[in-house]
Coordinates of C-alpha atoms (C1' of nucleotides) in Angstrom, one line a residue:
Chain W
M144 CA 81.7 83.4 124.8
Q145 CA 83.5 83.3 121.4
L146 CA 86.6 81.7 120.8
T147 CA 89.4 83.4 118.6
I148 CA 90.2 81.8 115.8
L149 CA 93.9 82.1 114.4
T150 CA 93.4 82.8 111.0
F151 CA 96.2 83.8 108.5
M152 CA 94.8 86.1 105.7
E153 CA 97.4 87.8 103.1
R154 CA 97.3 88.3 99.5
K155 CA 98.0 85.2 98.3
K156 CA 101.6 84.6 97.0
F157 CA 102.7 82.1 94.1
N158 CA 106.4 82.3 94.9
S159 CA 106.8 78.5 95.2
S160 CA 104.4 77.9 92.2
P161 CA 105.4 75.3 89.6
C162 CA 104.3 77.8 87.1
S163 CA 106.5 80.9 85.4
I164 CA 103.3 82.8 84.7
A165 CA 102.1 83.0 88.4
R166 CA 105.9 83.4 89.7
S167 CA 106.1 86.8 87.7
L168 CA 102.7 87.7 88.9
D169 CA 104.2 87.8 92.1
V170 CA 105.7 91.3 91.4
L171 CA 104.1 92.3 88.0
G172 CA 100.7 90.9 88.6
D173 CA 99.4 94.3 90.4
W174 CA 98.3 97.7 88.9
W175 CA 101.6 99.8 89.9
N176 CA 104.4 98.2 89.6
P177 CA 104.3 97.9 85.9
L178 CA 103.2 101.2 85.5
I179 CA 106.4 102.3 87.7
L180 CA 108.3 100.2 85.5
R181 CA 107.1 102.2 82.4
E182 CA 108.0 105.6 84.0
C183 CA 111.4 104.3 85.0
L184 CA 111.7 103.3 80.8
Y185 CA 110.3 106.8 80.6
G186 CA 113.2 108.3 82.3
N187 CA 111.7 109.1 85.4
N188 CA 113.6 107.9 88.3
R189 CA 112.8 109.9 91.3
F190 CA 110.3 109.8 93.6
D191 CA 108.3 112.7 93.6
E192 CA 108.2 112.4 89.2
L193 CA 107.0 108.7 90.0
Q194 CA 104.4 110.4 92.5
E195 CA 103.6 113.1 89.9
W196 CA 103.1 111.1 87.0
L197 CA 101.2 108.2 88.2
G198 CA 99.3 110.1 90.4
I199 CA 100.1 106.9 93.1
S200 CA 99.6 107.7 97.0
R201 CA 103.0 108.4 98.4
N202 CA 102.5 105.8 100.9
I203 CA 101.8 103.0 98.0
L204 CA 104.6 104.3 96.0
T205 CA 107.2 103.6 99.0
R206 CA 106.2 100.3 99.6
R207 CA 106.3 99.6 95.6
L208 CA 109.5 100.5 95.2
K209 CA 110.8 98.8 98.2
E210 CA 108.9 95.8 96.9
L211 CA 110.5 96.1 93.6
V212 CA 113.8 96.8 94.6
E213 CA 113.7 93.5 96.8
N214 CA 112.6 92.0 93.7
G215 CA 115.6 92.9 92.1
L216 CA 113.9 95.0 89.3
L217 CA 115.0 98.3 90.4
E218 CA 118.1 99.5 91.8
K219 CA 118.0 102.3 94.2
S220 CA 121.2 104.6 94.2
A221 CA 122.0 108.1 95.8
Y222 CA 122.5 110.8 93.0
Q223 CA 123.4 113.3 95.9
N224 CA 124.1 113.3 99.4
K225 CA 123.4 116.1 102.0
P226 CA 120.7 115.7 102.0
A227 CA 120.5 112.5 100.4
R228 CA 118.3 112.0 97.5
Y229 CA 117.7 108.6 95.1
E230 CA 117.1 107.5 92.1
Y231 CA 115.6 104.0 90.9
H232 CA 116.9 102.6 87.9
L233 CA 116.0 99.3 86.0
T234 CA 118.2 96.6 86.3
E235 CA 118.9 93.8 83.8
K236 CA 115.9 92.3 85.2
G237 CA 114.0 95.3 85.1
Y238 CA 114.5 95.4 81.6
D239 CA 113.8 92.3 81.0
A240 CA 110.5 92.4 82.9
C241 CA 109.5 95.3 80.4
T242 CA 108.9 92.8 77.8
V243 CA 105.4 92.1 79.5
L244 CA 104.8 95.9 79.0
L245 CA 105.6 95.7 75.6
A246 CA 102.8 92.7 75.2
L247 CA 100.4 94.9 77.4
M248 CA 100.9 97.5 75.1
Q249 CA 100.3 95.8 72.0
F250 CA 97.0 94.3 73.6
G251 CA 95.9 97.7 74.5
E252 CA 97.1 99.0 71.2
H253 CA 94.6 96.6 69.4
W254 CA 91.7 96.3 71.2
Y255 CA 91.6 100.1 73.2
F256 CA 92.7 102.3 70.6
N257 CA 91.8 103.0 67.0
E258 CA 94.1 101.7 63.7
G259 CA 96.8 104.4 63.5
E260 CA 95.5 106.6 66.7
H261 CA 97.8 104.6 69.0
P262 CA 99.2 107.0 71.5
I263 CA 102.7 105.8 72.1
E264 CA 105.1 104.4 69.8
L265 CA 108.8 102.9 70.6
R266 CA 111.9 103.6 68.5
D267 CA 115.4 102.3 68.7
K268 CA 117.5 104.3 70.8
K269 CA 120.8 104.8 68.2
T270 CA 119.0 104.6 65.0
G271 CA 115.7 106.0 65.9
D272 CA 113.6 103.5 63.7
L273 CA 110.5 102.6 64.5
V274 CA 110.1 99.0 66.2
Q275 CA 107.1 97.4 66.7
P276 CA 107.1 94.0 69.2
T277 CA 105.4 91.0 68.0
I278 CA 105.5 87.8 69.8
V279 CA 106.5 84.8 67.3
D280 CA 107.9 81.5 67.5
A281 CA 111.7 81.4 68.1
N282 CA 111.8 78.4 66.0
T283 CA 110.0 79.1 62.9
G284 CA 109.6 83.1 63.3
K285 CA 105.8 82.7 62.6
P286 CA 103.3 85.0 64.7
I287 CA 102.1 83.0 67.6
T288 CA 98.6 82.8 68.5
S289 CA 98.0 81.6 71.6
K290 CA 94.4 80.1 70.5
N291 CA 96.9 77.5 68.5
L292 CA 98.8 76.6 71.9
I293 CA 98.5 74.0 74.0
P294 CA 100.2 73.8 77.2
C295 CA 102.2 70.5 78.1
P296 CA 104.6 69.3 80.9
G297 CA 108.3 70.8 81.0
P298 CA 111.1 69.0 82.6
G299 CA 111.0 70.5 85.5
F300 CA 107.5 69.3 86.2
K301 CA 107.9 67.0 88.8
A302 CA 104.5 65.1 89.9
P303 CA 103.1 61.6 89.5
Q304 CA 101.7 60.8 86.3
A305 CA 98.0 61.0 87.7
I306 CA 98.4 64.5 88.4
L307 CA 100.2 65.3 85.0
K308 CA 97.3 64.0 83.5
R309 CA 94.7 65.6 85.1
R310 CA 96.7 69.0 84.5
F311 CA 97.3 68.6 81.1
R312 CA 94.7 66.6 79.9
E313 CA 93.9 68.1 76.8
Y314 CA 97.7 67.6 76.1
Y315 CA 97.2 63.9 76.8
E316 CA 94.2 63.4 74.9
N317 CA 95.7 64.4 72.1
F318 CA 99.4 63.4 71.9
S319 CA 100.0 60.1 73.3
Chain T
M52 CA 81.9 119.2 116.3
Q53 CA 83.2 116.9 113.5
L54 CA 82.0 117.6 109.6
T55 CA 82.5 114.6 107.7
I56 CA 84.1 115.1 104.3
L57 CA 83.0 113.4 101.0
T58 CA 86.0 111.8 99.7
F59 CA 86.1 109.1 97.0
M60 CA 88.2 106.0 97.3
E61 CA 88.3 103.5 94.8
R62 CA 90.7 101.4 93.1
K63 CA 92.1 103.7 90.3
K64 CA 91.2 103.1 87.1
F65 CA 92.9 103.8 84.0
N66 CA 90.2 103.6 81.4
S67 CA 90.6 106.8 80.0
S68 CA 94.4 107.0 80.2
P69 CA 95.8 107.9 77.1
C70 CA 98.5 104.8 77.3
S71 CA 98.3 101.1 75.9
I72 CA 99.7 99.8 78.9
A73 CA 97.5 101.4 81.5
R74 CA 94.2 100.7 79.3
S75 CA 95.4 97.0 79.3
L76 CA 96.0 96.9 83.2
D77 CA 92.7 97.5 84.2
V78 CA 91.9 94.2 83.4
L79 CA 95.2 92.2 83.4
G80 CA 96.7 94.2 86.3
D81 CA 95.5 91.7 88.8
W82 CA 96.9 88.3 90.5
W83 CA 93.6 86.3 89.5
N84 CA 92.5 87.7 86.1
P85 CA 95.4 86.3 84.3
L86 CA 95.8 82.8 86.0
I87 CA 92.0 82.6 85.4
L88 CA 93.1 83.0 81.5
R89 CA 95.6 80.6 82.1
E90 CA 93.1 77.8 83.3
C91 CA 90.9 78.5 80.4
L92 CA 93.8 77.8 78.0
Y93 CA 94.6 74.5 80.0
G94 CA 90.8 74.0 79.2
N95 CA 89.5 74.5 82.8
N96 CA 86.4 76.5 81.9
R97 CA 83.9 76.0 85.0
F98 CA 83.6 77.4 88.4
D99 CA 84.6 74.5 90.7
E100 CA 87.6 73.7 88.2
L101 CA 88.7 77.3 88.1
Q102 CA 88.1 77.1 91.9
E103 CA 90.2 74.3 92.7
W104 CA 93.2 75.0 90.3
L105 CA 93.7 78.6 91.4
G106 CA 92.6 78.1 95.3
I107 CA 90.8 81.4 94.9
S108 CA 88.3 82.6 96.7
R109 CA 84.4 81.7 96.0
N110 CA 83.4 84.9 96.4
I111 CA 86.3 86.6 94.6
L112 CA 86.4 84.0 91.6
T113 CA 82.4 85.2 91.2
R114 CA 83.6 88.8 90.8
R115 CA 86.7 88.3 88.8
L116 CA 84.8 86.2 85.9
K117 CA 82.3 88.7 86.0
E118 CA 84.5 91.5 85.1
L119 CA 86.4 89.1 82.8
V120 CA 83.2 88.8 80.8
E121 CA 81.9 92.5 80.8
N122 CA 85.5 93.1 79.2
G123 CA 85.0 90.8 76.8
L124 CA 88.0 88.5 77.4
L125 CA 85.7 85.6 78.7
E126 CA 82.3 84.3 77.4
K127 CA 79.8 82.6 79.7
S128 CA 77.7 80.2 78.2
A129 CA 75.5 77.0 79.2
Y130 CA 76.4 73.7 79.2
Q131 CA 73.4 72.3 80.5
N132 CA 70.0 73.6 81.5
K133 CA 68.1 72.1 84.2
P134 CA 69.7 72.9 86.3
A135 CA 71.7 75.6 84.7
R136 CA 75.6 75.3 84.7
Y137 CA 77.8 77.6 83.0
E138 CA 81.4 77.2 81.0
Y139 CA 83.5 79.8 80.8
H140 CA 85.3 80.5 77.2
L141 CA 88.2 82.8 75.9
T142 CA 87.0 85.1 73.3
E143 CA 89.1 86.4 70.4
K144 CA 89.7 89.5 72.8
G145 CA 90.8 86.7 75.3
Y146 CA 93.1 84.6 73.2
D147 CA 94.8 87.9 72.4
A148 CA 95.2 88.8 76.2
C149 CA 97.1 85.4 76.6
T150 CA 100.2 86.9 75.2
V151 CA 100.6 88.7 77.9
L152 CA 101.0 85.5 79.2
L153 CA 103.5 84.3 77.0
A154 CA 105.5 87.5 77.9
L155 CA 105.1 86.8 81.7
M156 CA 106.1 82.9 81.2
Q157 CA 108.9 83.8 79.4
F158 CA 110.3 86.4 82.0
G159 CA 109.3 83.9 85.0
E160 CA 111.2 81.2 83.2
H161 CA 114.3 83.2 82.6
W162 CA 114.5 84.3 86.5
Y163 CA 112.8 81.9 88.3
F164 CA 113.7 78.5 87.0
N165 CA 117.3 77.0 85.9
E166 CA 118.0 76.5 82.5
G167 CA 116.4 73.1 81.4
E168 CA 114.2 73.2 84.5
H169 CA 111.0 75.1 83.2
P170 CA 107.7 73.3 84.3
I171 CA 105.7 74.0 81.5
E172 CA 106.4 74.0 77.5
L173 CA 104.3 74.8 74.8
R174 CA 103.2 72.9 72.0
D175 CA 101.1 73.6 68.6
K176 CA 97.6 72.1 69.0
K177 CA 98.0 70.4 65.5
T178 CA 101.4 69.7 65.0
G179 CA 102.6 69.1 68.3
D180 CA 105.7 70.7 67.6
L181 CA 107.2 73.0 70.8
V182 CA 106.9 76.4 70.4
Q183 CA 108.8 79.1 71.9
P184 CA 107.7 82.5 72.2
T185 CA 109.7 85.4 71.5
I186 CA 109.3 89.1 71.4
V187 CA 110.8 91.0 68.0
D188 CA 110.6 93.5 66.1
A189 CA 108.2 92.9 63.2
N190 CA 110.3 95.0 60.7
T191 CA 113.5 93.5 61.3
G192 CA 112.8 90.2 63.2
K193 CA 115.3 90.9 65.6
P194 CA 114.6 90.3 69.2
I195 CA 114.1 93.2 71.3
T196 CA 115.4 94.6 74.3
S197 CA 113.7 97.3 76.0
K198 CA 117.0 98.5 77.4
N199 CA 117.5 100.0 73.6
L200 CA 114.1 101.6 73.2
I201 CA 112.8 104.9 73.6
P202 CA 109.3 106.0 73.8
C203 CA 108.2 108.8 71.6
P204 CA 104.7 110.0 70.7
G205 CA 102.4 108.2 68.7
P206 CA 99.5 109.4 66.0
G207 CA 97.2 109.4 68.5
F208 CA 98.6 111.4 71.4
K209 CA 97.2 114.8 71.2
A210 CA 98.7 117.2 73.5
P211 CA 100.5 120.8 73.1
Q212 CA 104.2 120.6 72.3
A213 CA 105.0 121.6 76.0
I214 CA 103.6 118.3 77.8
L215 CA 104.9 116.5 75.0
K216 CA 108.7 117.6 75.6
R217 CA 108.0 117.0 79.3
R218 CA 106.4 113.8 78.8
F219 CA 109.0 112.2 76.1
R220 CA 111.8 114.2 77.3
E221 CA 114.6 111.7 76.1
Y222 CA 113.2 111.4 72.8
Y223 CA 113.1 115.1 72.2
E224 CA 116.7 115.2 73.5
N225 CA 117.9 113.3 71.1
F226 CA 116.1 113.1 68.0
S227 CA 115.0 116.8 67.0
Chain Q
dC171 C1' 119.4 133.6 112.4
dC172 C1' 114.6 133.1 110.1
dC173 C1' 111.6 131.9 106.5
dC174 C1' 110.8 129.4 102.7
dA175 C1' 111.3 126.0 99.4
dT176 C1' 112.6 120.7 97.9
dA177 C1' 113.0 115.7 98.0
dA178 C1' 111.9 111.9 100.0
dG179 C1' 109.5 109.6 102.9
dT180 C1' 105.9 108.5 107.1
dT181 C1' 102.0 108.7 109.9
dC182 C1' 96.9 108.7 110.4
dT183 C1' 92.2 107.8 108.9
dA184 C1' 88.4 106.3 106.1
dT185 C1' 86.8 103.2 102.5
dT186 C1' 87.5 99.2 99.7
dA187 C1' 89.1 94.4 98.6
dT188 C1' 90.2 90.0 100.2
dG189 C1' 90.4 85.2 101.9
dG190 C1' 87.7 81.6 104.6
dA191 C1' 84.0 79.3 105.7
dA192 C1' 79.2 78.5 106.0
dC193 C1' 74.9 78.9 103.5
dT194 C1' 71.5 78.8 99.4
dT195 C1' 69.4 76.8 95.4
dA196 C1' 67.9 73.6 91.7
dT197 C1' 68.0 69.1 90.3
dA198 C1' 69.3 64.3 89.7
dG199 C1' 69.9 59.5 91.6
dG200 C1' 69.1 55.7 94.7
Chain K
dC198 C1' 62.9 61.1 101.7
dC199 C1' 68.3 61.6 101.9
dT200 C1' 72.5 62.9 99.7
dA201 C1' 75.2 64.8 95.9
dT202 C1' 76.7 68.0 92.5
dA203 C1' 77.3 72.8 90.7
dA204 C1' 77.4 77.5 91.2
dG205 C1' 77.1 80.9 93.4
dT206 C1' 75.8 84.2 98.0
dT207 C1' 76.4 85.7 102.6
dC208 C1' 79.1 86.8 106.2
dC209 C1' 82.9 88.1 108.8
dA210 C1' 87.6 89.5 110.2
dT211 C1' 91.9 90.8 108.3
dA212 C1' 94.9 93.5 105.0
dA213 C1' 95.3 97.3 101.5
dT214 C1' 94.7 101.4 99.3
dA215 C1' 93.9 106.4 98.5
dG216 C1' 94.3 111.1 100.2
dA217 C1' 95.9 114.1 103.2
dA218 C1' 98.6 116.1 106.8
dC219 C1' 103.1 115.6 108.8
dT220 C1' 108.6 114.9 109.2
dT221 C1' 113.5 115.5 108.3
dA222 C1' 117.5 117.1 106.1
dT223 C1' 119.4 120.7 103.8
dG224 C1' 120.2 125.3 100.9
dG225 C1' 119.0 130.0 99.6
dG226 C1' 117.6 134.9 100.1
dG227 C1' 116.6 138.4 103.3

DNA sequence: CCCCATAAGTTCTATTATGGAACTTATAGG
DNA sequence: CCTATAAGTTCCATAATAGAACTTATGGGG
């Protein structure tokens, strides 16, 4: 006879992780969600438009839109009643999430397209000027290379010294 | 009688998409891959270290490491023979991919942690100075808000005019 | 009034991916 | 000989996904 053992199996969630990367990945660590945000940035805000441009399965799109709305990146609003029809628009938080898209874009341009043959550009909505996203240090204004970075505990990292020293080994070895 | 119909069903791949975001998502649009890169940035480069810090299933970790190596973000090298033991280190491309982590981090800090209570900080490996990643326009040096951006076709976007006009509707309406 | 079209989802099923746990392999040390 | 360690494999049950067909509410044309 086989005893049934209760197991929990669902996609890992990081919503209580003490790491801002992990927390962001709960909603952005996915193939579809960033692309849905991209489409909203393109001005494709309706269910069928999103489905067509992305080639995503309709049931998945339903779930993802719900998720993005629940997480506050998109806002669902009716653009007509009788029959009720909806649009999904980026919220403040959603626009902020799009900076992750800019980083993805920069990486993709660099590694998957030839110089001067990138498929998309960004322009300022008002002036029409070309905009080229770069990650820099806010303090010095110089471009950041992650090779030169070292993670260290921030003010919100509450943990015993022993754990800190294990987690940020490189930092403690070099700076204390 | 039921005729079996051949269907293809696998995770969508975007490796021929004319979009740098989609291309990047092939390897970065996932919950685990960015976190594995994070761990490598933290100096946790071995299988068991990664498994322990991330709490990822060992079989999944195996597959993901293979994927990251095949995509050129990590490099597998032996740190001892007899018995053969390996480490996974970030490549140039891998370090570049980490700028996406910086964007994720910034977003997470802003929306999931209180001001001044973020769990992690970054410092310059040599000077020890605090580094604060921001996305700016390389031309003007000013911070970018994606709300003010409009996508438009780049030099590598080859398509008939009709498709361009549908895809970049907002751009063509306002700038030509 | 009937038929068709449209938008926004649901529902159904087959195929993959994932999580958890146990097992394997090679070698070193006591 | 027994045990430990590192780096995976293998196995299974459960969850997620793709693809297609179906639903619901409404408006328009004949």
